[in-house]
């Protein structure tokens, strides 16, 4: 089977974008799906994160739009292709990659998602776009306002379909699918880390006899990820983390935690220890979230602490170390977290710290990935003593002269007065 992009019937304008990104050889999911999608077939593809799924469907999408005449324009804005993704981060990543691959072809792109630029996105969508990329909620919001319609859609892409189910988006997704042109009049592609029964049920309902393509390596996790596990007491985790960051070679590090509170706390404590870090959590305002991600991508911030909200759709090249500061409680979360490193064939390392609170999920994770995570027992010198950080404590106000005198002349227990400082005096009736 061909392994070079130029061996496929891809239009020159799309090949130009591929060349600009430096892509030459296809990844397994691209090699398996492109012969089908370039021929117009519907595909339901399964592959682990970081294996080139985004480029696989974008290449097919652009090829379809370049070789098939556009349908007549409608009164309202109507995109020629729609890509639906579960998270804002994934929408932004797809948008950026779409511009890089399809920019030379002259297509217009628009990303719509919650938390930022509501009116701006609304205005841009009303003016029209070729490729619309968005989260289900924002897409439905504008659709119900009749800002755009779906009658001209010729290509549908559903990315991270299993995550749609996990996040409760399936009703929204079905709402949009029912309003698209009939499945025989469009090409549909669905990609997912797992093709469960419920995902395939939706695929067969809304797609045109999709071909199921499963690219599964011998192990669930990327082969070039060096995995290691440390058993450690919870109270010593930060000390061990500092020792590991001192020992390992890294340029950018992504640290995962299980709760929003832990994320904010850990980022703050790392910063106090001389390792500036930022935390992204579920309720972080979108503008701040995007700013932190841009700072991380641009190497302004070297350490990013994240909850699982960022473990999918976070496409950042050059993350050479991932740390599970809190061991994940969901088996698939482990695969998605460590998949943030060793992307596109690069090497990477994933370190997990298993404490007494979260170690119970270790057996389930190892059964899922069908391998034992190598254990390393830390020597005492790997634990770094924490720097003492001065804490500001409120100073007690000095008593005033009046207070001093009140202190020296306390009323006797036999006094008829029950007055206290700051309260009115009450006298017994004679």
Tab-separated table of C-alpha atoms in Angstrom:
chain	number	residue	atom	x	y	z
A	1	UNK	CA	0.000	0.000	0.000
A	2	UNK	CA	1.357	3.505	-0.821
A	3	UNK	CA	3.069	5.306	2.030
A	4	UNK	CA	3.907	8.632	0.359
A	5	UNK	CA	1.271	11.356	0.002
A	6	UNK	CA	2.274	11.988	-3.616
A	7	UNK	CA	1.321	8.433	-4.520
A	8	UNK	CA	-2.349	9.281	-3.812
A	9	UNK	CA	-4.668	11.297	-6.135
A	10	UNK	CA	-4.384	14.439	-4.006
A	11	UNK	CA	-4.755	17.810	-5.788
A	12	UNK	CA	-1.540	19.858	-6.130
A	13	UNK	CA	-2.938	22.700	-4.009
A	14	UNK	CA	-3.456	20.298	-1.103
A	15	UNK	CA	-0.048	18.704	-1.626
A	16	UNK	CA	1.418	22.190	-1.355
A	17	UNK	CA	-0.033	22.560	2.132
A	18	UNK	CA	1.178	19.088	3.110
A	19	UNK	CA	4.688	19.970	1.929
A	20	UNK	CA	4.668	23.216	3.921
A	21	UNK	CA	3.986	21.227	7.079
A	22	UNK	CA	6.871	18.907	6.268
A	23	UNK	CA	4.703	15.799	5.930
A	24	UNK	CA	6.102	13.141	3.590
A	25	UNK	CA	5.190	9.630	4.684
A	26	UNK	CA	1.693	8.657	5.782
A	27	UNK	CA	0.920	7.451	9.270
A	28	UNK	CA	-0.943	4.100	9.511
A	29	UNK	CA	-4.391	5.714	9.867
A	30	UNK	CA	-3.713	7.955	6.858
A	31	UNK	CA	-2.412	5.047	4.787
A	32	UNK	CA	-5.496	2.946	5.582
A	33	UNK	CA	-8.207	5.604	5.171
A	34	UNK	CA	-7.021	7.786	2.281
A	35	UNK	CA	-7.600	5.177	-0.472
A	36	UNK	CA	-11.199	4.949	0.737
A	37	UNK	CA	-11.985	8.592	1.478
A	38	UNK	CA	-10.308	9.922	-1.685
A	39	UNK	CA	-12.577	7.548	-3.619
A	40	UNK	CA	-15.615	9.082	-1.903
A	41	UNK	CA	-16.328	6.303	0.608
A	42	UNK	CA	-17.600	6.962	4.120
A	43	UNK	CA	-15.213	5.855	6.856
A	44	UNK	CA	-15.375	5.191	10.587
A	45	UNK	CA	-11.745	5.220	11.697
A	46	UNK	CA	-10.197	4.180	14.982
A	47	UNK	CA	-6.685	5.127	15.976
A	48	UNK	CA	-4.977	6.270	19.117
A	49	UNK	CA	-4.410	9.936	19.776
A	50	UNK	CA	-1.522	11.713	18.052
A	51	UNK	CA	-1.445	9.460	14.974
A	52	UNK	CA	-2.465	11.970	12.286
A	53	UNK	CA	-6.246	11.562	12.249
A	54	UNK	CA	-6.793	15.288	11.707
A	55	UNK	CA	-4.645	15.433	8.569
A	56	UNK	CA	-6.287	12.221	7.330
A	57	UNK	CA	-9.771	13.704	7.222
A	58	UNK	CA	-8.683	17.206	6.169
A	59	UNK	CA	-6.843	15.909	3.089
A	60	UNK	CA	-9.927	13.958	2.026
A	61	UNK	CA	-12.206	16.909	2.787
A	62	UNK	CA	-10.211	19.389	0.677
A	63	UNK	CA	-9.873	16.900	-2.164
A	64	UNK	CA	-13.642	16.409	-2.251
A	65	UNK	CA	-14.384	20.140	-2.282
A	66	UNK	CA	-11.829	20.813	-5.033
A	67	UNK	CA	-13.039	18.045	-7.318
A	68	UNK	CA	-16.800	18.277	-6.771
A	69	UNK	CA	-18.783	21.367	-7.920
A	70	UNK	CA	-20.379	23.385	-5.134
A	71	UNK	CA	-24.127	23.295	-4.765
A	72	UNK	CA	-26.074	26.501	-5.547
A	73	UNK	CA	-25.865	29.097	-2.820
A	74	UNK	CA	-28.794	29.458	-0.442
A	75	UNK	CA	-30.298	32.618	1.019
A	76	UNK	CA	-28.529	32.072	4.315
A	77	UNK	CA	-24.880	31.295	4.918
A	78	UNK	CA	-24.298	27.598	4.299
A	79	UNK	CA	-20.884	25.906	4.614
A	80	UNK	CA	-19.700	23.234	2.192
A	81	UNK	CA	-18.127	21.186	4.978
A	82	UNK	CA	-18.732	20.917	8.712
A	83	UNK	CA	-16.372	19.449	11.307
A	84	UNK	CA	-17.821	18.724	14.749
A	85	UNK	CA	-15.487	18.273	17.724
A	86	UNK	CA	-16.223	17.957	21.453
A	87	UNK	CA	-13.855	20.548	22.952
A	88	UNK	CA	-12.743	24.099	22.287
A	89	UNK	CA	-9.092	23.067	22.277
A	90	UNK	CA	-9.710	20.444	19.615
A	91	UNK	CA	-11.715	22.899	17.479
A	92	UNK	CA	-8.838	25.384	17.581
A	93	UNK	CA	-6.301	22.676	16.734
A	94	UNK	CA	-8.339	21.471	13.739
A	95	UNK	CA	-8.819	25.065	12.587
A	96	UNK	CA	-5.085	25.784	12.665
A	97	UNK	CA	-4.200	22.578	10.829
A	98	UNK	CA	-6.955	23.190	8.259
A	99	UNK	CA	-5.523	26.622	7.464
A	100	UNK	CA	-2.056	25.127	7.076
A	101	UNK	CA	-3.098	22.283	4.764
A	102	UNK	CA	-5.898	23.973	2.807
A	103	UNK	CA	-4.826	27.592	2.805
A	104	UNK	CA	-3.290	27.417	-0.659
A	105	UNK	CA	-6.575	26.092	-2.064
A	106	UNK	CA	-8.334	29.372	-1.317
A	107	UNK	CA	-10.892	28.011	1.156
A	108	UNK	CA	-12.324	30.103	3.971
A	109	UNK	CA	-12.420	28.689	7.488
A	110	UNK	CA	-14.332	29.561	10.638
A	111	UNK	CA	-14.136	28.093	14.139
A	112	UNK	CA	-17.052	28.559	16.538
A	113	UNK	CA	-16.988	27.514	20.188
A	114	UNK	CA	-18.160	28.736	23.561
A	115	UNK	CA	-16.547	31.105	25.991
A	116	UNK	CA	-15.237	33.781	23.625
A	117	UNK	CA	-16.195	36.219	20.819
A	118	UNK	CA	-19.887	35.320	20.615
A	119	UNK	CA	-20.957	38.306	18.497
A	120	UNK	CA	-17.809	38.232	16.366
A	121	UNK	CA	-18.298	34.546	15.527
A	122	UNK	CA	-21.978	35.183	14.860
A	123	UNK	CA	-21.207	38.000	12.409
A	124	UNK	CA	-18.480	36.045	10.587
A	125	UNK	CA	-20.750	33.022	10.250
A	126	UNK	CA	-23.568	35.115	8.809
A	127	UNK	CA	-21.141	36.361	6.135
A	128	UNK	CA	-20.407	32.799	5.028
A	129	UNK	CA	-17.572	30.270	5.150
A	130	UNK	CA	-16.501	27.163	3.226
A	131	UNK	CA	-15.439	25.028	6.176
A	132	UNK	CA	-17.180	25.394	9.532
A	133	UNK	CA	-15.513	23.838	12.590
A	134	UNK	CA	-17.243	23.931	15.948
A	135	UNK	CA	-18.477	22.403	19.171
A	136	UNK	CA	-22.038	21.046	19.179
A	137	UNK	CA	-23.496	23.616	21.547
A	138	UNK	CA	-22.308	26.698	19.670
A	139	UNK	CA	-23.217	25.191	16.289
A	140	UNK	CA	-26.772	24.499	17.455
A	141	UNK	CA	-27.082	27.950	19.037
A	142	UNK	CA	-26.342	29.752	15.761
A	143	UNK	CA	-28.385	27.246	13.757
A	144	UNK	CA	-31.489	27.856	15.844
A	145	UNK	CA	-31.025	31.591	15.342
A	146	UNK	CA	-31.028	30.890	11.579
A	147	UNK	CA	-27.583	32.438	11.166
A	148	UNK	CA	-26.682	29.615	8.764
A	149	UNK	CA	-28.190	26.439	7.346
A	150	UNK	CA	-26.822	23.000	6.478
A	151	UNK	CA	-28.368	22.426	3.057
A	152	UNK	CA	-25.112	22.818	1.098
A	153	UNK	CA	-22.982	20.563	3.324
A	154	UNK	CA	-21.115	18.094	1.136
A	155	UNK	CA	-18.644	16.774	3.726
A	156	UNK	CA	-19.308	15.898	7.381
A	157	UNK	CA	-16.563	15.055	9.877
A	158	UNK	CA	-17.175	13.917	13.453
A	159	UNK	CA	-13.955	13.913	15.459
A	160	UNK	CA	-13.472	12.201	18.844
A	161	UNK	CA	-16.921	10.599	18.626
A	162	UNK	CA	-16.424	8.568	21.808
A	163	UNK	CA	-15.691	11.778	23.684
A	164	UNK	CA	-19.010	13.189	22.445
A	165	UNK	CA	-20.771	10.393	24.292
A	166	UNK	CA	-18.614	10.811	27.408
A	167	UNK	CA	-19.389	14.541	27.590
A	168	UNK	CA	-23.133	14.118	27.045
A	169	UNK	CA	-23.184	15.684	23.562
A	170	UNK	CA	-24.880	12.818	21.777
A	171	UNK	CA	-28.347	14.456	21.742
A	172	UNK	CA	-26.856	17.664	20.311
A	173	UNK	CA	-24.901	15.687	17.744
A	174	UNK	CA	-27.984	13.818	16.579
A	175	UNK	CA	-29.867	17.127	16.343
A	176	UNK	CA	-27.320	18.412	13.822
A	177	UNK	CA	-27.065	15.137	11.886
A	178	UNK	CA	-30.818	15.030	11.295
A	179	UNK	CA	-30.672	18.446	9.649
A	180	UNK	CA	-27.926	17.623	7.176
A	181	UNK	CA	-28.613	16.563	3.581
A	182	UNK	CA	-29.337	12.798	3.235
A	183	UNK	CA	-26.248	10.660	3.818
A	184	UNK	CA	-26.196	9.524	0.189
A	185	UNK	CA	-25.740	13.152	-0.923
A	186	UNK	CA	-22.651	13.834	1.182
A	187	UNK	CA	-19.445	12.189	2.324
A	188	UNK	CA	-19.126	11.448	6.028
A	189	UNK	CA	-16.076	10.609	8.113
A	190	UNK	CA	-16.038	9.652	11.768
A	191	UNK	CA	-12.863	9.314	13.817
A	192	UNK	CA	-12.532	8.084	17.371
A	193	UNK	CA	-10.011	6.622	19.765
A	194	UNK	CA	-12.458	3.773	20.359
A	195	UNK	CA	-15.249	2.536	18.095
A	196	UNK	CA	-17.706	1.301	20.698
A	197	UNK	CA	-21.082	-0.240	19.892
A	198	UNK	CA	-22.896	3.053	20.496
A	199	UNK	CA	-20.485	4.961	18.248
A	200	UNK	CA	-20.902	2.467	15.419
A	201	UNK	CA	-24.686	2.459	15.903
A	202	UNK	CA	-24.701	6.207	15.256
A	203	UNK	CA	-22.354	5.756	12.285
A	204	UNK	CA	-24.592	3.201	10.589
A	205	UNK	CA	-27.648	5.382	11.225
A	206	UNK	CA	-26.255	8.621	9.772
A	207	UNK	CA	-23.559	7.501	7.305
A	208	UNK	CA	-23.603	5.755	3.944
A	209	UNK	CA	-22.455	2.206	4.695
A	210	UNK	CA	-19.205	3.346	6.352
A	211	UNK	CA	-16.074	1.224	6.119
A	212	UNK	CA	-14.724	0.469	9.575
A	213	UNK	CA	-10.970	1.030	9.736
A	214	UNK	CA	-9.160	0.062	12.929
A	215	UNK	CA	-5.506	0.871	13.346
A	216	UNK	CA	-4.423	-0.726	16.594
A	217	UNK	CA	-0.763	-1.109	17.489
A	218	UNK	CA	0.495	-4.069	19.480
A	219	UNK	CA	0.091	-1.910	22.546
A	220	UNK	CA	-2.569	0.689	23.314
A	221	UNK	CA	-0.015	3.398	24.050
A	222	UNK	CA	2.394	4.859	21.507
A	223	UNK	CA	5.434	2.661	21.076
A	224	UNK	CA	7.964	5.458	21.540
A	225	UNK	CA	6.659	6.526	24.961
A	226	UNK	CA	9.003	5.489	27.770
A	227	UNK	CA	6.629	4.790	30.677
A	228	UNK	CA	7.615	4.578	34.348
A	229	UNK	CA	5.639	4.430	37.613
A	230	UNK	CA	6.623	5.549	41.108
A	231	UNK	CA	4.765	4.473	44.250
A	232	UNK	CA	4.911	7.382	46.683
A	233	UNK	CA	3.151	8.736	49.750
A	234	UNK	CA	0.842	11.597	48.931
A	235	UNK	CA	2.616	13.951	51.337
A	236	UNK	CA	5.948	13.346	49.526
A	237	UNK	CA	4.686	13.670	45.944
A	238	UNK	CA	5.747	17.269	45.408
A	239	UNK	CA	9.205	16.555	46.799
A	240	UNK	CA	9.576	13.606	44.407
A	241	UNK	CA	8.226	15.625	41.472
A	242	UNK	CA	10.854	18.316	42.050
A	243	UNK	CA	13.558	15.659	42.125
A	244	UNK	CA	12.321	14.126	38.901
A	245	UNK	CA	12.175	17.496	37.140
A	246	UNK	CA	15.744	18.063	38.238
A	247	UNK	CA	16.867	14.632	36.995
A	248	UNK	CA	15.022	14.410	33.667
A	249	UNK	CA	15.899	16.255	30.468
A	250	UNK	CA	12.953	18.284	29.205
A	251	UNK	CA	12.025	21.470	27.402
A	252	UNK	CA	8.271	21.439	27.923
A	253	UNK	CA	6.344	19.388	30.441
A	254	UNK	CA	2.636	18.660	30.795
A	255	UNK	CA	1.461	17.606	34.274
A	256	UNK	CA	-1.963	16.043	34.811
A	257	UNK	CA	-4.033	16.159	37.980
A	258	UNK	CA	-7.487	14.855	38.831
A	259	UNK	CA	-9.144	17.968	40.265
A	260	UNK	CA	-9.353	21.679	39.572
A	261	UNK	CA	-8.208	22.490	43.120
A	262	UNK	CA	-5.148	20.274	42.820
A	263	UNK	CA	-4.271	21.870	39.477
A	264	UNK	CA	-4.354	25.406	40.817
A	265	UNK	CA	-2.525	24.399	43.990
A	266	UNK	CA	0.239	22.501	42.196
A	267	UNK	CA	0.859	25.298	39.677
A	268	UNK	CA	1.135	27.763	42.544
A	269	UNK	CA	3.508	25.578	44.562
A	270	UNK	CA	5.751	24.854	41.572
A	271	UNK	CA	5.980	28.575	40.901
A	272	UNK	CA	6.938	29.151	44.542
A	273	UNK	CA	9.704	26.564	44.140
A	274	UNK	CA	11.221	28.438	41.198
A	275	UNK	CA	9.479	26.513	38.409
A	276	UNK	CA	6.895	28.891	36.898
A	277	UNK	CA	3.761	26.981	35.883
A	278	UNK	CA	0.247	27.704	34.654
A	279	UNK	CA	-2.896	25.647	35.245
A	280	UNK	CA	-5.767	25.067	32.817
A	281	UNK	CA	-8.976	23.691	34.292
A	282	UNK	CA	-12.579	23.288	33.215
A	283	UNK	CA	-13.908	26.642	34.403
A	284	UNK	CA	-10.932	28.760	33.358
A	285	UNK	CA	-12.137	31.678	31.192
A	286	UNK	CA	-11.548	30.912	27.525
A	287	UNK	CA	-9.359	33.954	26.856
A	288	UNK	CA	-7.064	33.000	29.725
A	289	UNK	CA	-7.051	29.348	28.652
A	290	UNK	CA	-5.991	30.242	25.109
A	291	UNK	CA	-3.373	32.659	26.418
A	292	UNK	CA	-1.835	29.980	28.641
A	293	UNK	CA	-1.803	27.496	25.753
A	294	UNK	CA	-0.139	30.019	23.435
A	295	UNK	CA	2.462	30.786	26.110
A	296	UNK	CA	3.116	27.060	26.464
A	297	UNK	CA	3.373	26.511	22.714
A	298	UNK	CA	5.679	29.523	22.416
A	299	UNK	CA	7.947	28.323	25.274
A	300	UNK	CA	7.113	31.360	27.402
A	301	UNK	CA	5.766	28.894	29.960
A	302	UNK	CA	7.628	25.587	30.288
A	303	UNK	CA	5.230	23.770	32.623
A	304	UNK	CA	1.501	23.386	32.101
A	305	UNK	CA	-0.685	21.734	34.739
A	306	UNK	CA	-3.994	20.396	33.442
A	307	UNK	CA	-7.054	18.423	34.383
A	308	UNK	CA	-8.498	15.881	31.968
A	309	UNK	CA	-10.384	18.671	30.180
A	310	UNK	CA	-7.136	19.231	28.279
A	311	UNK	CA	-6.095	15.634	27.747
A	312	UNK	CA	-7.992	15.451	24.465
A	313	UNK	CA	-7.689	17.883	21.613
A	314	UNK	CA	-4.485	19.370	22.978
A	315	UNK	CA	-2.155	19.315	19.981
A	316	UNK	CA	1.259	20.634	20.990
A	317	UNK	CA	4.411	19.364	19.337
A	318	UNK	CA	7.563	19.048	21.382
A	319	UNK	CA	6.103	17.951	24.728
A	320	UNK	CA	8.893	15.609	25.749
A	321	UNK	CA	7.656	14.765	29.247
A	322	UNK	CA	4.188	14.030	30.632
A	323	UNK	CA	3.661	13.514	34.364
A	324	UNK	CA	0.571	11.970	35.935
A	325	UNK	CA	0.926	13.767	39.253
A	326	UNK	CA	-2.422	12.218	40.151
A	327	UNK	CA	-2.822	8.749	38.696
A	328	UNK	CA	-5.923	8.785	36.455
A	329	UNK	CA	-9.075	7.015	37.643
A	330	UNK	CA	-10.249	6.265	34.098
A	331	UNK	CA	-8.306	3.767	32.008
A	332	UNK	CA	-8.800	5.634	28.727
A	333	UNK	CA	-7.693	8.872	30.389
A	334	UNK	CA	-4.260	7.309	30.962
A	335	UNK	CA	-3.839	6.609	27.247
A	336	UNK	CA	-5.015	10.085	26.244
A	337	UNK	CA	-2.841	11.827	28.818
A	338	UNK	CA	0.442	10.157	27.924
A	339	UNK	CA	-0.469	10.504	24.245
A	340	UNK	CA	0.303	14.220	24.577
A	341	UNK	CA	3.966	13.250	24.151
A	342	UNK	CA	5.623	11.175	21.397
A	343	UNK	CA	3.318	12.708	18.804
A	344	UNK	CA	3.781	12.055	15.085
A	345	UNK	CA	6.472	9.459	15.685
A	346	UNK	CA	8.625	11.463	18.086
A	347	UNK	CA	9.971	9.963	21.305
A	348	UNK	CA	8.720	10.962	24.733
A	349	UNK	CA	8.472	9.942	28.369
A	350	UNK	CA	5.518	9.516	30.721
A	351	UNK	CA	6.005	9.408	34.492
A	352	UNK	CA	3.156	8.408	36.814
A	353	UNK	CA	3.025	8.953	40.570
A	354	UNK	CA	0.715	6.493	42.325
A	355	UNK	CA	-0.197	7.473	45.873
A	356	UNK	CA	-2.473	5.827	48.419
A	357	UNK	CA	-5.506	7.800	47.206
A	358	UNK	CA	-5.392	6.949	43.483
A	359	UNK	CA	-3.387	3.722	43.210
A	360	UNK	CA	-6.520	1.535	43.143
A	361	UNK	CA	-7.084	2.201	39.422
A	362	UNK	CA	-3.589	0.959	38.445
A	363	UNK	CA	-4.655	-2.638	37.813
A	364	UNK	CA	-7.550	-1.556	35.581
A	365	UNK	CA	-5.273	0.725	33.541
A	366	UNK	CA	-2.655	-2.007	33.069
A	367	UNK	CA	-5.325	-4.489	31.970
A	368	UNK	CA	-6.585	-1.953	29.428
A	369	UNK	CA	-3.180	-1.204	27.893
A	370	UNK	CA	-2.252	-4.887	28.147
A	371	UNK	CA	1.098	-4.246	29.780
A	372	UNK	CA	2.629	-3.634	33.156
A	373	UNK	CA	3.915	-0.113	33.652
A	374	UNK	CA	7.584	-0.431	34.688
A	375	UNK	CA	8.072	0.495	38.348
A	376	UNK	CA	11.039	2.452	39.660
A	377	UNK	CA	11.592	2.777	43.389
A	378	UNK	CA	12.922	6.234	44.268
A	379	UNK	CA	16.116	6.559	46.269
A	380	UNK	CA	16.170	9.050	49.123
A	381	UNK	CA	18.314	11.489	47.159
A	382	UNK	CA	15.549	11.804	44.545
A	383	UNK	CA	13.369	13.642	47.040
A	384	UNK	CA	14.113	17.367	47.037
A	385	UNK	CA	13.650	19.413	50.167
A	386	UNK	CA	11.055	22.104	49.563
A	387	UNK	CA	12.082	25.724	49.812
A	388	UNK	CA	10.461	27.474	52.708
A	389	UNK	CA	8.178	30.135	51.323
A	390	UNK	CA	7.410	33.030	53.673
A	391	UNK	CA	3.732	33.342	54.380
A	392	UNK	CA	2.152	36.682	55.073
A	393	UNK	CA	0.280	36.559	58.376
A	394	UNK	CA	-1.962	39.386	59.575
A	395	UNK	CA	-0.348	41.421	62.344
A	396	UNK	CA	-2.229	41.944	65.565
A	397	UNK	CA	-3.146	45.549	66.029
A	398	UNK	CA	-1.592	47.226	69.039
A	399	UNK	CA	-4.090	48.159	71.734
A	400	UNK	CA	-4.894	51.836	71.960
A	401	UNK	CA	-4.375	53.823	75.128
A	402	UNK	CA	-8.103	53.667	75.762
A	403	UNK	CA	-8.091	49.906	75.388
A	404	UNK	CA	-5.158	49.667	77.791
A	405	UNK	CA	-6.981	51.634	80.395
A	406	UNK	CA	-10.050	49.503	79.920
A	407	UNK	CA	-7.920	46.465	80.416
A	408	UNK	CA	-6.521	47.816	83.707
A	409	UNK	CA	-9.904	48.903	85.021
A	410	UNK	CA	-12.110	45.954	84.341
A	411	UNK	CA	-15.553	46.182	85.889
A	412	UNK	CA	-15.939	44.030	88.978
A	413	UNK	CA	-18.278	41.088	89.043
A	414	UNK	CA	-20.436	42.936	91.576
A	415	UNK	CA	-20.789	45.966	89.399
A	416	UNK	CA	-24.316	46.819	88.275
A	417	UNK	CA	-22.909	47.632	84.841
A	418	UNK	CA	-22.686	44.927	82.175
A	419	UNK	CA	-21.082	47.239	79.637
A	420	UNK	CA	-18.530	45.929	77.224
A	421	UNK	CA	-16.331	47.837	74.771
A	422	UNK	CA	-18.387	48.745	71.772
A	423	UNK	CA	-21.746	47.849	73.278
A	424	UNK	CA	-24.302	50.106	74.995
A	425	UNK	CA	-24.409	50.045	78.783
A	426	UNK	CA	-27.388	48.317	80.418
A	427	UNK	CA	-28.311	49.250	83.991
A	428	UNK	CA	-30.550	47.342	86.338
A	429	UNK	CA	-33.767	49.057	87.315
A	430	UNK	CA	-33.714	50.212	90.939
